[in-house]
Structure formats: structure tokens, C-alpha cells
CSV table of C-alpha atoms in Angstrom, one decimal:
chain,number,residue,atom,x,y,z
A,412,UNK,CA,114.3,117.1,127.1
A,413,UNK,CA,114.8,119.0,130.4
A,414,UNK,CA,116.4,117.2,133.2
A,415,UNK,CA,117.5,118.3,136.7
A,416,UNK,CA,121.0,117.5,137.8
A,417,UNK,CA,121.6,118.9,141.3
A,418,UNK,CA,119.9,122.3,141.5
A,419,UNK,CA,120.4,123.1,137.9
A,420,UNK,CA,117.9,122.5,135.0
A,421,UNK,CA,119.6,121.4,131.8
A,422,UNK,CA,118.0,121.4,128.6
A,423,UNK,CA,119.2,118.6,126.3
A,424,UNK,CA,118.0,117.7,122.9
A,425,UNK,CA,116.2,114.5,122.5
A,426,UNK,CA,118.5,112.0,120.8
A,427,UNK,CA,115.9,109.5,119.9
A,428,UNK,CA,112.3,108.3,120.5
A,429,UNK,CA,113.4,105.9,123.2
A,430,UNK,CA,113.5,107.5,126.7
A,431,UNK,CA,115.6,104.7,128.0
A,432,UNK,CA,118.4,105.4,125.5
A,433,UNK,CA,118.2,109.2,126.2
A,434,UNK,CA,118.5,108.7,129.9
A,435,UNK,CA,121.5,106.3,129.5
A,436,UNK,CA,123.2,108.9,127.2
A,437,UNK,CA,122.7,111.6,129.7
A,438,UNK,CA,123.9,109.5,132.6
A,439,UNK,CA,126.9,108.4,130.7
A,440,UNK,CA,127.7,112.1,129.8
A,441,UNK,CA,127.2,113.3,133.2
A,442,UNK,CA,130.2,114.1,135.5
A,443,UNK,CA,128.3,113.2,138.5
A,444,UNK,CA,128.3,109.5,137.9
A,445,UNK,CA,132.0,108.4,137.6
A,446,UNK,CA,131.5,104.6,137.1
A,447,UNK,CA,131.4,104.7,133.4
A,448,UNK,CA,132.2,101.1,132.9
A,449,UNK,CA,129.0,100.0,134.8
A,450,UNK,CA,126.9,102.5,132.9
A,451,UNK,CA,128.4,101.2,129.8
A,452,UNK,CA,127.5,97.6,130.5
A,453,UNK,CA,124.0,98.7,131.4
A,454,UNK,CA,123.9,100.7,128.2
A,455,UNK,CA,125.2,97.6,126.2
A,456,UNK,CA,122.5,95.5,127.8
A,457,UNK,CA,119.7,97.9,127.0
A,458,UNK,CA,121.1,98.2,123.4
A,459,UNK,CA,121.1,94.5,123.0
A,460,UNK,CA,117.5,94.1,124.2
A,461,UNK,CA,116.3,97.1,122.2
A,462,UNK,CA,113.9,99.7,123.1
A,463,UNK,CA,110.3,99.4,121.3
A,464,UNK,CA,108.1,102.3,121.4
A,465,UNK,CA,104.8,102.8,119.6
A,466,UNK,CA,104.7,104.9,116.5
A,467,UNK,CA,101.6,107.1,116.5
A,468,UNK,CA,102.1,107.7,112.7
A,469,UNK,CA,103.2,104.6,111.1
A,470,UNK,CA,101.6,105.5,107.7
A,471,UNK,CA,104.5,108.1,107.2
A,472,UNK,CA,107.0,105.1,106.7
A,473,UNK,CA,104.6,103.4,104.3
A,474,UNK,CA,105.7,103.7,100.6
A,475,UNK,CA,102.3,103.3,99.2
A,476,UNK,CA,100.7,106.1,101.6
A,477,UNK,CA,103.7,108.3,100.6
A,478,UNK,CA,102.9,107.7,96.9
A,479,UNK,CA,99.2,108.3,97.3
A,480,UNK,CA,99.8,111.7,99.0
A,481,UNK,CA,102.1,112.7,96.5
A,482,UNK,CA,99.5,111.8,93.6
A,483,UNK,CA,96.9,113.5,95.9
A,484,UNK,CA,99.0,116.7,96.0
A,485,UNK,CA,99.5,116.5,92.2
A,486,UNK,CA,95.7,116.3,91.8
A,487,UNK,CA,95.2,119.3,94.0
A,488,UNK,CA,97.4,121.3,91.8
A,489,UNK,CA,95.6,120.1,88.7
A,490,UNK,CA,92.3,121.1,90.2
A,491,UNK,CA,93.7,124.5,91.0
A,492,UNK,CA,94.9,124.9,87.3
A,493,UNK,CA,91.5,123.7,85.9
A,494,UNK,CA,89.7,126.2,88.1
A,495,UNK,CA,91.9,129.0,86.7
A,496,UNK,CA,91.3,127.7,83.2
A,497,UNK,CA,87.5,127.7,83.7
A,498,UNK,CA,87.6,131.3,84.9
A,499,UNK,CA,89.6,132.3,81.8
A,500,UNK,CA,87.4,130.5,79.4
A,501,UNK,CA,84.3,132.1,81.0
A,502,UNK,CA,85.8,135.6,80.6
A,503,UNK,CA,86.7,134.8,77.0
A,504,UNK,CA,83.0,133.7,76.5
A,505,UNK,CA,81.8,136.8,78.0
A,506,UNK,CA,83.9,138.9,75.7
A,507,UNK,CA,82.7,137.1,72.5
A,508,UNK,CA,79.0,137.2,73.3
A,509,UNK,CA,78.2,139.5,70.6
A,510,UNK,CA,80.1,137.6,67.9
A,511,UNK,CA,78.1,134.3,67.1
A,512,UNK,CA,80.7,132.3,65.5
A,513,UNK,CA,83.4,133.0,68.0
A,514,UNK,CA,81.0,132.8,71.0
A,515,UNK,CA,80.1,129.3,69.8
A,516,UNK,CA,83.7,128.1,70.0
A,517,UNK,CA,84.3,129.8,73.3
A,518,UNK,CA,81.2,128.3,74.9
A,519,UNK,CA,82.4,124.8,73.7
A,520,UNK,CA,85.8,125.5,75.4
A,521,UNK,CA,84.0,126.7,78.6
A,522,UNK,CA,81.7,123.5,78.6
A,523,UNK,CA,84.9,121.4,78.2
A,524,UNK,CA,86.5,123.1,81.0
A,525,UNK,CA,83.7,122.6,83.2
A,526,UNK,CA,83.9,118.8,82.5
A,527,UNK,CA,87.6,118.8,83.0
A,528,UNK,CA,87.2,120.4,86.3
A,529,UNK,CA,84.6,117.8,87.5
A,530,UNK,CA,86.8,115.0,86.4
A,531,UNK,CA,89.8,116.6,88.3
A,532,UNK,CA,87.8,117.0,91.4
A,533,UNK,CA,86.6,113.4,91.2
A,534,UNK,CA,90.2,112.2,90.9
A,535,UNK,CA,91.2,114.3,93.7
A,536,UNK,CA,88.5,113.0,96.0
A,537,UNK,CA,89.3,109.5,94.9
A,538,UNK,CA,93.0,109.7,96.0
A,539,UNK,CA,91.9,111.6,99.2
A,540,UNK,CA,89.7,108.6,100.1
A,541,UNK,CA,92.3,106.0,99.0
A,542,UNK,CA,95.1,107.6,101.1
A,543,UNK,CA,92.9,107.9,104.1
A,544,UNK,CA,91.7,104.3,103.9
A,545,UNK,CA,95.4,103.2,103.5
A,546,UNK,CA,96.3,105.2,106.6
A,547,UNK,CA,93.7,103.5,108.6
A,548,UNK,CA,94.6,100.1,107.3
A,549,UNK,CA,98.4,100.7,108.1
A,550,UNK,CA,97.5,101.8,111.6
A,551,UNK,CA,95.4,98.8,112.3
A,552,UNK,CA,98.0,96.4,110.8
A,553,UNK,CA,101.0,98.2,112.7
A,554,UNK,CA,98.9,98.0,116.0
A,555,UNK,CA,98.2,94.3,115.5
A,556,UNK,CA,102.0,93.7,114.8
A,557,UNK,CA,103.0,95.8,117.9
A,558,UNK,CA,100.6,94.0,120.1
A,559,UNK,CA,102.0,90.5,118.9
A,560,UNK,CA,105.5,91.8,119.5
A,561,UNK,CA,106.5,91.6,115.9
A,562,UNK,CA,108.1,94.2,113.7
A,563,UNK,CA,105.7,95.5,110.9
A,564,UNK,CA,107.3,95.4,107.5
A,565,UNK,CA,106.4,98.5,105.4
A,566,UNK,CA,106.1,97.9,101.7
A,567,UNK,CA,107.0,94.3,100.9
A,568,UNK,CA,104.7,92.2,98.7
A,569,UNK,CA,101.9,94.8,99.0
A,570,UNK,CA,104.2,97.5,97.7
A,571,UNK,CA,105.2,95.2,94.6
A,572,UNK,CA,101.5,94.5,93.8
A,573,UNK,CA,100.8,98.2,94.1
A,574,UNK,CA,103.7,99.1,91.7
A,575,UNK,CA,102.4,96.5,89.2
A,576,UNK,CA,98.9,97.8,89.4
A,577,UNK,CA,99.9,101.3,89.1
A,578,UNK,CA,102.0,100.5,86.1
A,579,UNK,CA,99.1,98.7,84.4
A,580,UNK,CA,96.6,101.6,85.1
A,581,UNK,CA,99.1,104.2,83.7
A,582,UNK,CA,99.8,102.1,80.5
A,583,UNK,CA,98.3,103.3,77.3
A,584,UNK,CA,95.0,101.7,76.4
A,585,UNK,CA,95.2,102.2,72.7
A,586,UNK,CA,95.9,99.0,70.9
A,587,UNK,CA,97.0,99.0,67.2
A,588,UNK,CA,95.8,96.7,64.7
A,589,UNK,CA,97.0,95.6,61.3
A,590,UNK,CA,99.9,97.1,59.7
A,591,UNK,CA,100.3,99.8,62.4
A,592,UNK,CA,100.9,97.0,64.9
A,593,UNK,CA,103.4,95.3,62.6
A,594,UNK,CA,105.5,98.4,62.1
A,595,UNK,CA,106.0,98.9,65.9
């Protein structure tokens, strides 16, 4: 923040997002205004009433959006690994083209690598779309709450439901029957 005191330009670091707060801190620290008690009372009044400013990126505070972007970056890394694996399996298949038994095995590995890459790309795209839709939804809900003068609560019940759903999706889907189930 750059301010003009007298004929000097002074650069001060921004203390918070609230411009009222920053101005009061600057006035309180300024030697030109000696009536610190009045400034302190004004400051106390402003602090008590609070300073609301609109957050242009509320999704950055949302735990679900943070988790989705983390998963999305993990999926991107997986896609890059699968692309490298596909290139390696293609090279191995080319090297083994004159050996029929080995070529068949390498070709199957190559075809499996193609399927794995396609699935990884689908998962990456799914989480990109899901994160983008979450971002849009959070911005709408935050704007509604801001217009109504309410505080928007990030997480809450939605986050609990999200965690339960995520736990169920990540759970193993193999069910044991008979004696194998009894032993565990």
C-alpha cells in the first residue's frame, strides 16, 4: 500500500484485506496525528462492527475443493506415468518384433498400457470437471450468503457427507464368502 504523508510517498505492507483496518493502523502509527486515544476509540468501534469484504476466490477456503484439486493433481501425475509406461512398452514391443513368443507378450503389455492410460485420462478429466463444478457452486453459494449479509460456512455437513461418500468409494469391493469370511 502506498500512501502520501505530507510530501513523502511511503510504501507500507498491506496488513489485511480490509482497507478500513489498514487506514486505521496507518493513522495510529503516524506521528502527524497525536490524538491516539480518539483514534483508538474509532479503531475499537470499527473493530467491533467488523469489516466485510467480498472474497473473489472463496473456493480456496473450501475443504472439498482443496481435496478435489489434490486428487486432480495426483491423477495428472498418474497420467504422466502411464504415458511413460506406454512409450516404454512400445519400444519393448518394437525390439521384440522378430521373436514371435516374446512379441505376443510385449504386445499384450502394450495393449494393457493403452487401456490403463485411457482409464487414467478419464479419471483425470472426471476430477477436473468435478473440481470446476464445485468451484462454481461454492462461488454461487458464497455470493448468496454475502448478499444476505450472512457468513458462509465452508465444509460443515456437506464436508461430512463428502468424506463418508469418499470412504465408501475407496472401500474394497471384494466380499468374502463362506469359510474365508468366517476366518476374518
